[in-house]
Coordinates of C-alpha atoms and ligand atoms in Angstrom, one line a residue:
M1 CA 0.3 -24.1 5.3
E2 CA 3.2 -22.7 3.4
I3 CA 2.6 -19.5 1.5
L4 CA 5.0 -17.6 -0.8
H5 CA 4.2 -13.9 -1.3
V6 CA 5.6 -12.3 -4.4
S7 CA 5.7 -8.5 -4.3
A8 CA 7.6 -5.5 -5.6
E9 CA 7.7 -3.9 -2.1
C10 CA 8.1 -5.1 1.5
Y11 CA 8.7 -2.8 4.5
P12 CA 11.3 -2.2 5.8
V13 CA 13.3 -3.4 2.8
A14 CA 11.7 -1.2 0.2
K15 CA 8.5 0.8 0.4
A16 CA 6.9 3.3 -1.9
G17 CA 3.5 3.1 -0.2
G18 CA 0.9 0.9 1.5
L19 CA 1.8 -2.2 -0.6
G20 CA 5.2 -2.3 1.3
D21 CA 3.5 -2.0 4.6
V22 CA 1.1 -4.8 3.9
V23 CA 3.7 -7.2 2.5
G24 CA 5.9 -6.4 5.5
A25 CA 3.1 -7.2 8.0
L26 CA 0.7 -9.9 6.6
P27 CA 3.4 -12.7 6.4
K28 CA 4.6 -11.8 9.9
Y29 CA 1.1 -12.3 11.3
Q30 CA 0.5 -15.4 9.2
Q31 CA 3.7 -16.8 10.6
A32 CA 2.6 -15.9 14.1
S33 CA -0.6 -17.8 13.6
G34 CA 1.3 -21.0 13.0
H35 CA 1.8 -21.0 9.2
T36 CA 4.9 -20.6 7.1
A37 CA 5.0 -17.4 5.1
K38 CA 7.8 -16.3 2.9
V39 CA 8.3 -13.2 0.8
V40 CA 10.3 -12.9 -2.4
M41 CA 11.0 -9.5 -3.9
P42 CA 13.5 -7.8 -6.3
M43 CA 16.9 -7.0 -4.8
Y44 CA 17.1 -3.2 -5.1
R45 CA 20.1 -1.3 -3.8
T46 CA 18.6 -0.4 -0.4
K47 CA 20.0 0.4 3.0
F48 CA 18.4 -2.8 4.3
L49 CA 20.4 -4.8 1.8
M50 CA 23.7 -3.2 2.9
D51 CA 22.9 -3.4 6.7
N52 CA 22.0 -7.1 6.8
E53 CA 23.7 -10.5 6.2
W54 CA 22.6 -12.8 3.4
D55 CA 23.0 -16.3 2.2
V56 CA 22.9 -17.3 -1.4
V57 CA 20.2 -20.0 -1.7
H58 CA 19.8 -20.4 -5.4
K59 CA 21.4 -19.4 -8.7
G60 CA 19.5 -19.9 -11.9
Y61 CA 19.8 -19.2 -15.6
T62 CA 16.8 -18.2 -17.7
N63 CA 15.8 -15.8 -20.5
L64 CA 13.7 -12.8 -21.3
G65 CA 13.1 -13.2 -25.0
D66 CA 16.5 -13.5 -26.6
W67 CA 18.4 -12.2 -23.6
W68 CA 19.7 -15.0 -21.4
F69 CA 20.7 -14.0 -17.8
T70 CA 21.8 -15.4 -14.5
Y71 CA 19.7 -14.6 -11.4
T72 CA 20.5 -15.1 -7.8
V73 CA 18.2 -15.6 -4.8
I74 CA 19.6 -14.5 -1.4
K75 CA 18.0 -15.0 2.0
E76 CA 18.2 -12.8 5.0
R77 CA 20.2 -14.7 7.7
T78 CA 18.5 -13.8 11.0
N79 CA 14.8 -13.9 10.3
K80 CA 14.7 -10.2 11.2
L81 CA 11.3 -9.6 9.8
G82 CA 9.6 -12.6 11.4
F83 CA 9.4 -14.6 8.2
D84 CA 11.8 -15.8 5.5
L85 CA 12.8 -13.0 3.2
Y86 CA 14.3 -13.7 -0.2
L87 CA 15.7 -11.1 -2.6
L88 CA 16.1 -11.9 -6.2
D89 CA 19.0 -10.2 -8.0
I90 CA 19.3 -9.8 -11.7
N91 CA 22.5 -7.9 -12.3
G92 CA 22.0 -4.5 -13.8
L93 CA 18.2 -4.8 -14.0
L94 CA 16.9 -4.8 -10.4
D95 CA 19.8 -3.6 -8.3
R96 CA 18.9 0.1 -8.6
D97 CA 18.3 2.9 -6.2
R98 CA 14.6 3.3 -6.9
I99 CA 11.8 0.7 -6.9
Y100 CA 9.9 2.0 -9.9
G101 CA 10.0 4.7 -12.5
Y102 CA 12.6 3.4 -15.0
S103 CA 11.9 3.2 -18.7
D104 CA 12.6 -0.5 -18.7
D105 CA 10.2 -1.3 -15.9
P106 CA 8.3 -3.8 -18.1
Q107 CA 11.5 -5.7 -18.7
R108 CA 12.6 -5.5 -15.1
F109 CA 9.4 -6.9 -13.6
T110 CA 8.8 -9.5 -16.3
A111 CA 12.3 -10.8 -15.8
F112 CA 11.7 -10.8 -12.1
Q113 CA 8.5 -12.8 -12.4
I114 CA 10.1 -15.3 -14.8
S115 CA 13.0 -15.8 -12.4
V116 CA 10.6 -16.3 -9.5
V117 CA 8.7 -19.0 -11.4
D118 CA 12.0 -20.6 -12.5
W119 CA 13.2 -20.6 -8.9
I120 CA 9.9 -22.2 -7.7
S121 CA 10.4 -24.9 -10.3
A122 CA 13.5 -25.9 -8.5
W123 CA 11.9 -26.2 -5.1
K124 CA 11.7 -29.8 -3.9
H125 CA 8.5 -29.2 -1.8
K126 CA 6.5 -26.6 -3.6
P127 CA 4.6 -23.9 -1.7
E128 CA 1.0 -24.7 -1.1
I129 CA -0.1 -21.2 -2.1
V130 CA 1.6 -18.5 -4.2
H131 CA 0.1 -15.2 -3.3
V132 CA 1.0 -12.5 -5.8
H133 CA 0.5 -8.7 -5.2
D134 CA -0.5 -6.2 -7.9
H135 CA 0.6 -6.1 -11.5
H136 CA 4.3 -6.6 -10.8
A137 CA 3.5 -10.2 -10.0
G138 CA 0.4 -10.5 -12.1
L139 CA 1.8 -12.7 -14.9
I140 CA 2.8 -15.5 -12.6
P141 CA -0.7 -17.2 -12.5
F142 CA -0.6 -17.2 -16.3
M143 CA 2.9 -18.7 -16.5
F144 CA 2.0 -21.5 -14.0
R145 CA -1.0 -22.4 -16.1
Y146 CA 0.0 -22.0 -19.7
C147 CA 3.8 -21.7 -20.3
Y148 CA 4.9 -25.1 -21.5
R149 CA 8.1 -25.2 -19.5
Y150 CA 6.2 -24.5 -16.2
K151 CA 3.3 -26.8 -16.8
H152 CA 4.4 -28.9 -13.8
L153 CA 3.4 -25.9 -11.6
Q154 CA -0.2 -25.7 -12.8
N155 CA -1.6 -27.2 -9.7
I156 CA -0.2 -24.7 -7.3
P157 CA -3.1 -22.4 -6.3
T158 CA -2.5 -18.7 -6.9
I159 CA -4.1 -15.7 -5.3
L160 CA -3.9 -12.2 -6.6
T161 CA -4.4 -9.3 -4.2
I162 CA -5.1 -6.0 -5.9
H163 CA -3.8 -3.0 -3.9
N164 CA -4.3 -0.6 -6.8
A165 CA -6.0 -1.3 -10.1
E166 CA -5.0 2.1 -11.6
Y167 CA -1.6 0.7 -12.5
Q168 CA -1.8 -2.4 -14.7
G169 CA 1.7 -2.9 -16.1
W170 CA 0.6 -2.6 -19.8
M171 CA 3.0 -3.8 -22.5
G172 CA 2.7 -3.8 -26.3
W173 CA 2.4 -7.1 -28.1
D174 CA 5.9 -6.6 -29.4
K175 CA 7.0 -7.6 -26.0
S176 CA 5.2 -11.0 -26.1
N177 CA 8.5 -12.8 -26.7
Y178 CA 9.4 -11.9 -23.2
I179 CA 7.0 -14.5 -21.9
P180 CA 8.2 -18.1 -22.1
A181 CA 6.5 -20.0 -24.9
W182 CA 2.8 -20.7 -24.1
D183 CA -0.2 -22.4 -25.6
E184 CA -1.1 -19.8 -28.3
W185 CA -4.8 -20.6 -27.9
K186 CA -4.5 -19.0 -24.5
S187 CA -3.2 -15.6 -25.7
G188 CA -6.5 -14.1 -24.6
M189 CA -5.5 -14.8 -21.0
L190 CA -2.7 -12.2 -21.3
E191 CA -4.7 -9.6 -23.1
W192 CA -7.0 -6.7 -22.4
N193 CA -7.8 -3.9 -24.9
N194 CA -5.2 -4.9 -27.3
T195 CA -2.2 -4.8 -24.9
I196 CA -0.6 -7.4 -22.7
N197 CA -2.1 -6.4 -19.4
P198 CA -0.4 -8.2 -16.4
L199 CA -3.1 -7.1 -13.9
A200 CA -5.9 -8.3 -16.2
S201 CA -4.0 -11.5 -16.8
G202 CA -3.7 -12.0 -13.1
I203 CA -7.4 -11.5 -12.6
K204 CA -8.2 -14.0 -15.3
C205 CA -5.7 -16.7 -14.3
A206 CA -5.4 -16.5 -10.5
W207 CA -7.5 -19.0 -8.6
K208 CA -8.9 -16.3 -6.4
V209 CA -8.7 -12.5 -6.5
T210 CA -8.9 -10.2 -3.5
T211 CA -9.0 -6.5 -3.1
V212 CA -7.9 -4.7 0.0
S213 CA -11.4 -3.5 1.0
H214 CA -15.0 -4.6 0.3
S215 CA -16.1 -1.2 -1.0
Y216 CA -13.2 -1.0 -3.4
L217 CA -14.2 -4.3 -5.0
D218 CA -17.7 -2.9 -5.6
E219 CA -16.3 0.3 -7.0
L220 CA -14.0 -1.5 -9.4
K221 CA -17.0 -2.9 -11.3
H222 CA -17.8 0.8 -12.3
N223 CA -14.4 2.5 -12.2
S224 CA -11.2 0.6 -12.7
N225 CA -9.2 2.2 -15.4
G226 CA -10.7 0.1 -18.2
L227 CA -11.2 -3.2 -16.4
E228 CA -14.8 -2.7 -15.3
A229 CA -16.3 -5.5 -17.4
L230 CA -13.6 -7.9 -16.3
F231 CA -14.3 -7.2 -12.6
E232 CA -18.0 -7.8 -13.2
Y233 CA -17.2 -11.0 -15.1
E234 CA -14.8 -12.4 -12.5
K235 CA -16.9 -11.4 -9.4
G236 CA -17.5 -15.0 -8.5
K237 CA -13.9 -15.6 -7.5
S238 CA -13.3 -12.2 -6.1
S239 CA -13.7 -10.9 -2.5
G240 CA -12.6 -8.0 -0.4
I241 CA -10.4 -8.5 2.6
L242 CA -9.6 -5.3 4.6
N243 CA -5.9 -4.7 5.4
G244 CA -4.8 -4.6 9.0
I245 CA -2.1 -2.4 10.5
D246 CA 1.1 -3.6 12.1
T247 CA 0.2 -2.7 15.7
K248 CA 3.8 -3.6 16.7
V249 CA 5.2 -0.9 14.5
W250 CA 2.3 1.6 14.7
D251 CA 1.8 2.1 18.4
P252 CA 2.4 5.5 20.0
A253 CA 3.6 3.8 23.2
V254 CA 6.6 2.1 21.5
D255 CA 7.0 3.7 18.1
T256 CA 10.7 3.9 17.5
Y257 CA 10.4 6.9 15.2
I258 CA 8.9 9.2 17.9
Q259 CA 10.6 10.4 21.0
D260 CA 7.5 11.4 23.1
H261 CA 5.6 8.2 23.6
Y262 CA 2.0 8.0 25.0
S263 CA -0.9 5.7 25.4
I264 CA -4.6 5.9 26.1
E265 CA -3.8 6.9 29.7
D266 CA -1.8 10.0 28.9
Y267 CA -2.6 10.8 25.2
E268 CA -3.6 14.4 25.8
E269 CA -0.2 15.4 27.1
G270 CA 1.6 13.0 24.7
K271 CA -0.1 14.3 21.6
L272 CA 0.5 17.9 22.7
R273 CA 4.3 17.2 23.1
N274 CA 4.4 15.8 19.6
K275 CA 2.4 18.7 18.3
K276 CA 4.8 21.1 19.9
I277 CA 7.7 19.4 18.1
L278 CA 5.9 19.9 14.8
C279 CA 4.8 23.5 15.6
D280 CA 8.4 24.5 16.6
R281 CA 9.9 22.9 13.6
F282 CA 7.4 24.2 11.0
D283 CA 6.6 27.5 12.6
L284 CA 2.9 26.7 13.4
Q285 CA 0.6 27.7 16.2
I286 CA 0.0 25.1 18.9
D287 CA -3.4 26.5 20.1
K288 CA -5.0 26.0 16.7
P289 CA -6.1 22.5 15.3
L290 CA -3.4 20.9 13.2
I291 CA -4.6 19.3 10.0
V292 CA -2.1 17.2 8.1
F293 CA -1.9 15.4 4.8
I294 CA 0.6 12.6 4.3
G295 CA 0.9 10.8 1.0
R296 CA 1.6 10.7 -2.7
L297 CA 0.8 14.0 -4.4
V298 CA -1.2 12.4 -7.2
G299 CA -4.7 12.6 -8.6
E300 CA -5.8 9.4 -6.9
K301 CA -5.2 11.0 -3.5
G302 CA -7.0 14.3 -4.5
A303 CA -3.7 16.1 -3.9
D304 CA -4.2 18.5 -6.8
L305 CA -7.1 20.0 -4.8
L306 CA -5.0 20.7 -1.7
P307 CA -3.7 24.1 -2.6
Q308 CA -7.1 25.5 -3.3
A309 CA -8.7 23.7 -0.3
V310 CA -6.0 25.3 2.0
G311 CA -6.6 28.8 0.4
D312 CA -10.4 28.5 0.5
S313 CA -10.3 27.3 4.1
F314 CA -8.3 30.3 5.2
Y315 CA -10.5 32.6 3.2
Y316 CA -14.0 31.3 4.1
I317 CA -13.4 29.7 7.6
G318 CA -10.8 32.2 8.7
R319 CA -7.3 31.5 10.0
K320 CA -8.5 29.1 12.7
M321 CA -6.3 26.1 11.8
N322 CA -2.8 25.0 10.8
F323 CA -2.0 22.9 7.8
L324 CA 1.1 20.7 7.5
I325 CA 1.6 18.7 4.3
L326 CA 4.1 15.8 3.7
G327 CA 4.4 14.3 0.3
S328 CA 5.9 14.2 -3.2
G329 CA 4.5 13.6 -6.6
F330 CA 3.2 15.8 -9.4
P331 CA 5.7 18.6 -9.8
A332 CA 3.0 21.2 -10.5
V333 CA 1.2 20.3 -7.2
E334 CA 4.6 20.4 -5.3
A335 CA 5.3 23.8 -6.7
Q336 CA 1.8 25.1 -5.8
L337 CA 2.1 23.8 -2.2
N338 CA 5.6 25.3 -1.9
G339 CA 4.2 28.6 -3.3
L340 CA 1.6 28.7 -0.5
Q341 CA 4.3 29.1 2.1
A342 CA 4.5 32.7 1.1
L343 CA 1.0 33.2 2.4
S344 CA 1.6 31.4 5.8
R345 CA 0.9 33.4 8.9
K346 CA 2.4 30.7 11.1
D347 CA -0.4 28.4 10.0
Y348 CA 0.8 26.5 6.9
S349 CA 3.9 24.5 6.0
V350 CA 4.9 21.8 3.6
Y351 CA 7.7 19.2 3.4
I352 CA 8.2 17.9 -0.1
G353 CA 9.8 14.5 -0.1
Y354 CA 9.5 11.1 1.6
N355 CA 10.3 11.0 5.3
E356 CA 9.3 8.0 7.4
T357 CA 10.3 9.6 10.7
L358 CA 8.4 12.8 10.1
S359 CA 5.3 10.9 9.0
H360 CA 5.2 9.1 12.4
I361 CA 5.6 12.4 14.3
M362 CA 2.8 13.8 12.2
Y363 CA 0.5 10.9 13.0
A364 CA 1.3 11.5 16.7
G365 CA 1.2 15.3 16.8
A366 CA -1.7 16.1 14.5
D367 CA -5.3 16.7 15.5
F368 CA -6.8 15.7 12.1
I369 CA -5.6 13.9 9.0
L370 CA -7.1 14.9 5.6
M371 CA -7.6 12.2 2.9
P372 CA -9.6 13.6 0.0
S373 CA -8.9 10.6 -2.2
R374 CA -10.6 10.0 -5.5
V375 CA -9.7 6.4 -5.3
E376 CA -8.6 4.6 -2.1
P377 CA -8.4 0.8 -2.3
C378 CA -7.9 0.6 1.5
G379 CA -5.8 3.4 2.9
L380 CA -3.6 2.8 5.8
N381 CA -3.0 6.4 6.9
Q382 CA -6.5 6.8 8.4
M383 CA -6.0 3.6 10.5
Y384 CA -2.5 4.6 11.6
A385 CA -3.8 8.1 12.5
M386 CA -6.7 6.7 14.6
R387 CA -4.3 4.5 16.6
Y388 CA -2.4 7.7 17.4
G389 CA -5.7 9.6 18.4
T390 CA -5.7 11.7 15.2
I391 CA -9.2 12.1 13.7
P392 CA -9.6 11.2 10.0
I393 CA -11.3 13.6 7.5
V394 CA -12.0 11.4 4.6
R395 CA -13.8 11.1 1.3
N396 CA -16.5 8.5 1.3
T397 CA -14.8 5.9 -0.9
G398 CA -13.1 2.5 -0.9
G399 CA -11.4 1.5 2.3
L400 CA -12.0 5.0 3.8
R401 CA -15.8 4.2 3.7
D402 CA -15.2 0.9 5.3
T403 CA -13.1 2.2 8.2
V404 CA -14.4 5.6 9.1
I405 CA -18.0 6.5 10.3
D406 CA -19.0 10.1 10.4
F407 CA -19.2 11.5 13.9
G408 CA -22.8 12.7 13.1
D409 CA -23.9 9.1 12.7
P410 CA -24.6 6.7 15.6
G411 CA -21.3 5.4 17.0
G412 CA -19.3 7.6 14.5
Y413 CA -15.9 9.0 15.1
G414 CA -14.5 10.7 11.9
V415 CA -15.4 13.3 9.4
R416 CA -16.7 12.1 6.1
F417 CA -17.6 13.9 2.9
N418 CA -18.9 12.7 -0.5
N419 CA -17.2 14.4 -3.4
T420 CA -13.6 15.1 -4.3
I421 CA -14.3 18.8 -4.8
V422 CA -12.9 21.8 -3.0
G423 CA -16.3 22.8 -1.6
D424 CA -16.8 19.5 0.1
I425 CA -13.3 19.4 1.4
T426 CA -13.6 22.9 2.8
Q427 CA -16.9 22.1 4.4
A428 CA -15.4 19.0 6.1
I429 CA -12.5 21.2 7.4
W430 CA -15.0 23.7 8.8
R431 CA -16.8 20.8 10.6
S432 CA -13.5 19.6 12.0
V433 CA -12.6 23.1 13.2
E434 CA -16.0 23.3 15.0
L435 CA -15.5 19.8 16.4
Y436 CA -12.1 20.9 17.8
Q437 CA -13.9 23.5 20.0
R438 CA -16.0 20.8 21.6
K439 CA -13.4 19.5 24.1
E440 CA -15.6 16.7 25.6
K441 CA -16.6 15.4 22.2
M442 CA -13.0 15.5 21.0
K443 CA -11.9 13.5 24.1
E444 CA -14.7 10.9 23.5
I445 CA -13.7 10.5 19.9
R446 CA -10.0 10.3 20.5
E447 CA -10.4 7.6 23.2
K448 CA -12.7 5.7 20.9
I449 CA -10.4 5.7 17.8
M450 CA -7.3 4.8 19.8
Q451 CA -9.0 1.6 20.9
L452 CA -10.5 0.6 17.5
D453 CA -9.3 -2.8 16.4
F454 CA -7.6 -2.7 13.0
S455 CA -5.1 -5.5 13.8
W456 CA -4.1 -8.0 11.2
E457 CA -5.6 -11.0 13.1
T458 CA -9.0 -10.7 11.5
S459 CA -7.7 -10.4 8.0
V460 CA -5.2 -13.2 8.5
K461 CA -8.1 -15.6 9.3
Q462 CA -10.0 -14.4 6.2
Y463 CA -7.0 -15.1 3.9
L464 CA -6.5 -18.4 5.5
S465 CA -10.0 -19.6 4.9
L466 CA -9.6 -18.4 1.3
Y467 CA -6.4 -20.4 0.9
E468 CA -8.1 -23.5 2.5
S469 CA -11.0 -23.2 0.0
I470 CA -8.6 -23.6 -3.0
V471 CA -6.1 -26.0 -1.5
V472 CA -9.0 -28.4 -0.9
Q473 CA -10.1 -28.1 -4.6
K474 CA -6.8 -29.3 -5.7
Ligands
ADP501 P1 -0.7 4.3 -0.9 O1 -0.1 3.0 -0.8 O2 -1.8 4.4 -2.0 O3 0.3 5.4 -1.1 P2 -1.6 4.0 1.9 O4 -2.5 4.8 2.7 O5 -2.0 2.5 1.7 O6 -1.5 4.7 0.4 O7 -0.1 3.9 2.4 C1 0.7 5.0 2.4 C2 1.9 4.7 3.2 O8 3.0 5.4 2.8 C3 1.7 5.1 4.7 O9 2.6 4.2 5.5 C4 2.2 6.5 4.7 O10 2.6 6.9 6.0 C5 3.4 6.4 3.8 N1 3.7 7.6 3.1 C6 3.2 8.2 2.0 N2 3.8 9.3 1.6 C7 4.8 9.5 2.5 C8 5.8 10.5 2.6 N3 6.0 11.5 1.8 N4 6.7 10.3 3.6 C9 6.6 9.3 4.5 N5 5.7 8.3 4.4 C10 4.8 8.4 3.4
GLC502 C1 -2.4 0.8 -2.5 C2 -3.6 1.6 -2.2 C3 -3.9 1.9 -0.8 C4 -3.7 0.6 0.0 C5 -2.4 0.0 -0.2 C6 -2.1 -1.2 0.6 O1 -1.2 1.5 -2.6 O2 -3.5 2.8 -3.0 O3 -5.2 2.4 -0.6 O4 -3.9 0.9 1.4 O5 -2.2 -0.3 -1.5 O6 -3.1 -2.3 0.3

């Protein structure tokens, strides 16, 4: 089967979070299982672009409303990622340093999607499945179905995978001229709550919708930033497929970002060596459990509660643990976390910013990883952490609920708590500090989590049967 993925991110080309990891891995594993998977994404100005060689495979001319532009599709020459990677360039619009966060993002991603559809129109043999990810590619199913000039694409089955329904790509109706002329009777298929809503449009128009965990799909019917009724209405074509992790990249035995490798045979020494690197660098104490947080410092991740949770843990539990935080996001949270440094007694540190290498050393050297997420569609951090023998402390939500069982339950191996409130977080930290004292139990849990199977193979099969179900319908 030939699958084309359309996404705003793909690791290692450009990554802002888990979407990049997934789009960098899923096609590779689909390819490995005998299918042809390709990825097309915007051509940002990245190191990967500069460091690699490219062939121009297509040049096209299309429009965003009144603005006519040329776009270029380039292909990486050596199949470095294990699948065909295409970057789409629109001069001045996409070739920027960052992925998101520009005031003209609606124009950027709409022009990107129109160009992708325009490019597919030129393919001799069309892909059998077009798999779009999140709102940045959410208008494509609509364009296939209802834009007059793309009518010939309406039989190509589309799948929308939702990695995060908080962001929906809303645009005012004054931007409706961006979208190539469509059957006006179908305007409702673009709309939600009086705006053009690319995510909602994708949910309505894609042949199938998936979310990145089962629990997240259930939660979206009650909590999805305004789309609750739509998720309830479209539940018949929706399903949850849990993400996997790229076990070739995320493996403490071969991880290229860490220097001290280890495996299940020598993890105790291996983890300790990595912990020492972190303790030396951040002035922490090696004999106390090391609890880390890695992620975007935003409300979804419960990051705003971290400063008080750290303070309360020290106050109520005592200075029995170290904290190390890596992330960036809300300036106020960054400032509070920086401010806490003044209170450190060699037991707290923070690194504000994005640092791939440091994140890998933290997965390897930490004892626990804290994820107090309010919303967590899947969450990759807890799965990476477990593969490195680091115990997850997670809120009972979304993918965290589907991948972590509390160690108090039969067969359990993590620490779970129910509410994103400081009291629950602090209690979970207390339970973790107590657990850390039980050396035998720690050993049992670590050996168990390092061997849990979160590989992509299972998910690849589930996506495939979903694809097959709609290709047959055609
Ligand atoms: P999300 O996509 O919602 O941010 P995920 O858990 O799916 O959450 O994936 C987050 C990914 O981004 C992981 O690979 C994590 O290690 C990485 N990450 C997040 N913040 C940082 C950071 N500040 N530095 C390095 N890596 C980070
Ligand atoms: C999103 C979600 C995260 C998920 C990732 C990959 O960014 O917030 O929970 O793991 O996408 O699907």
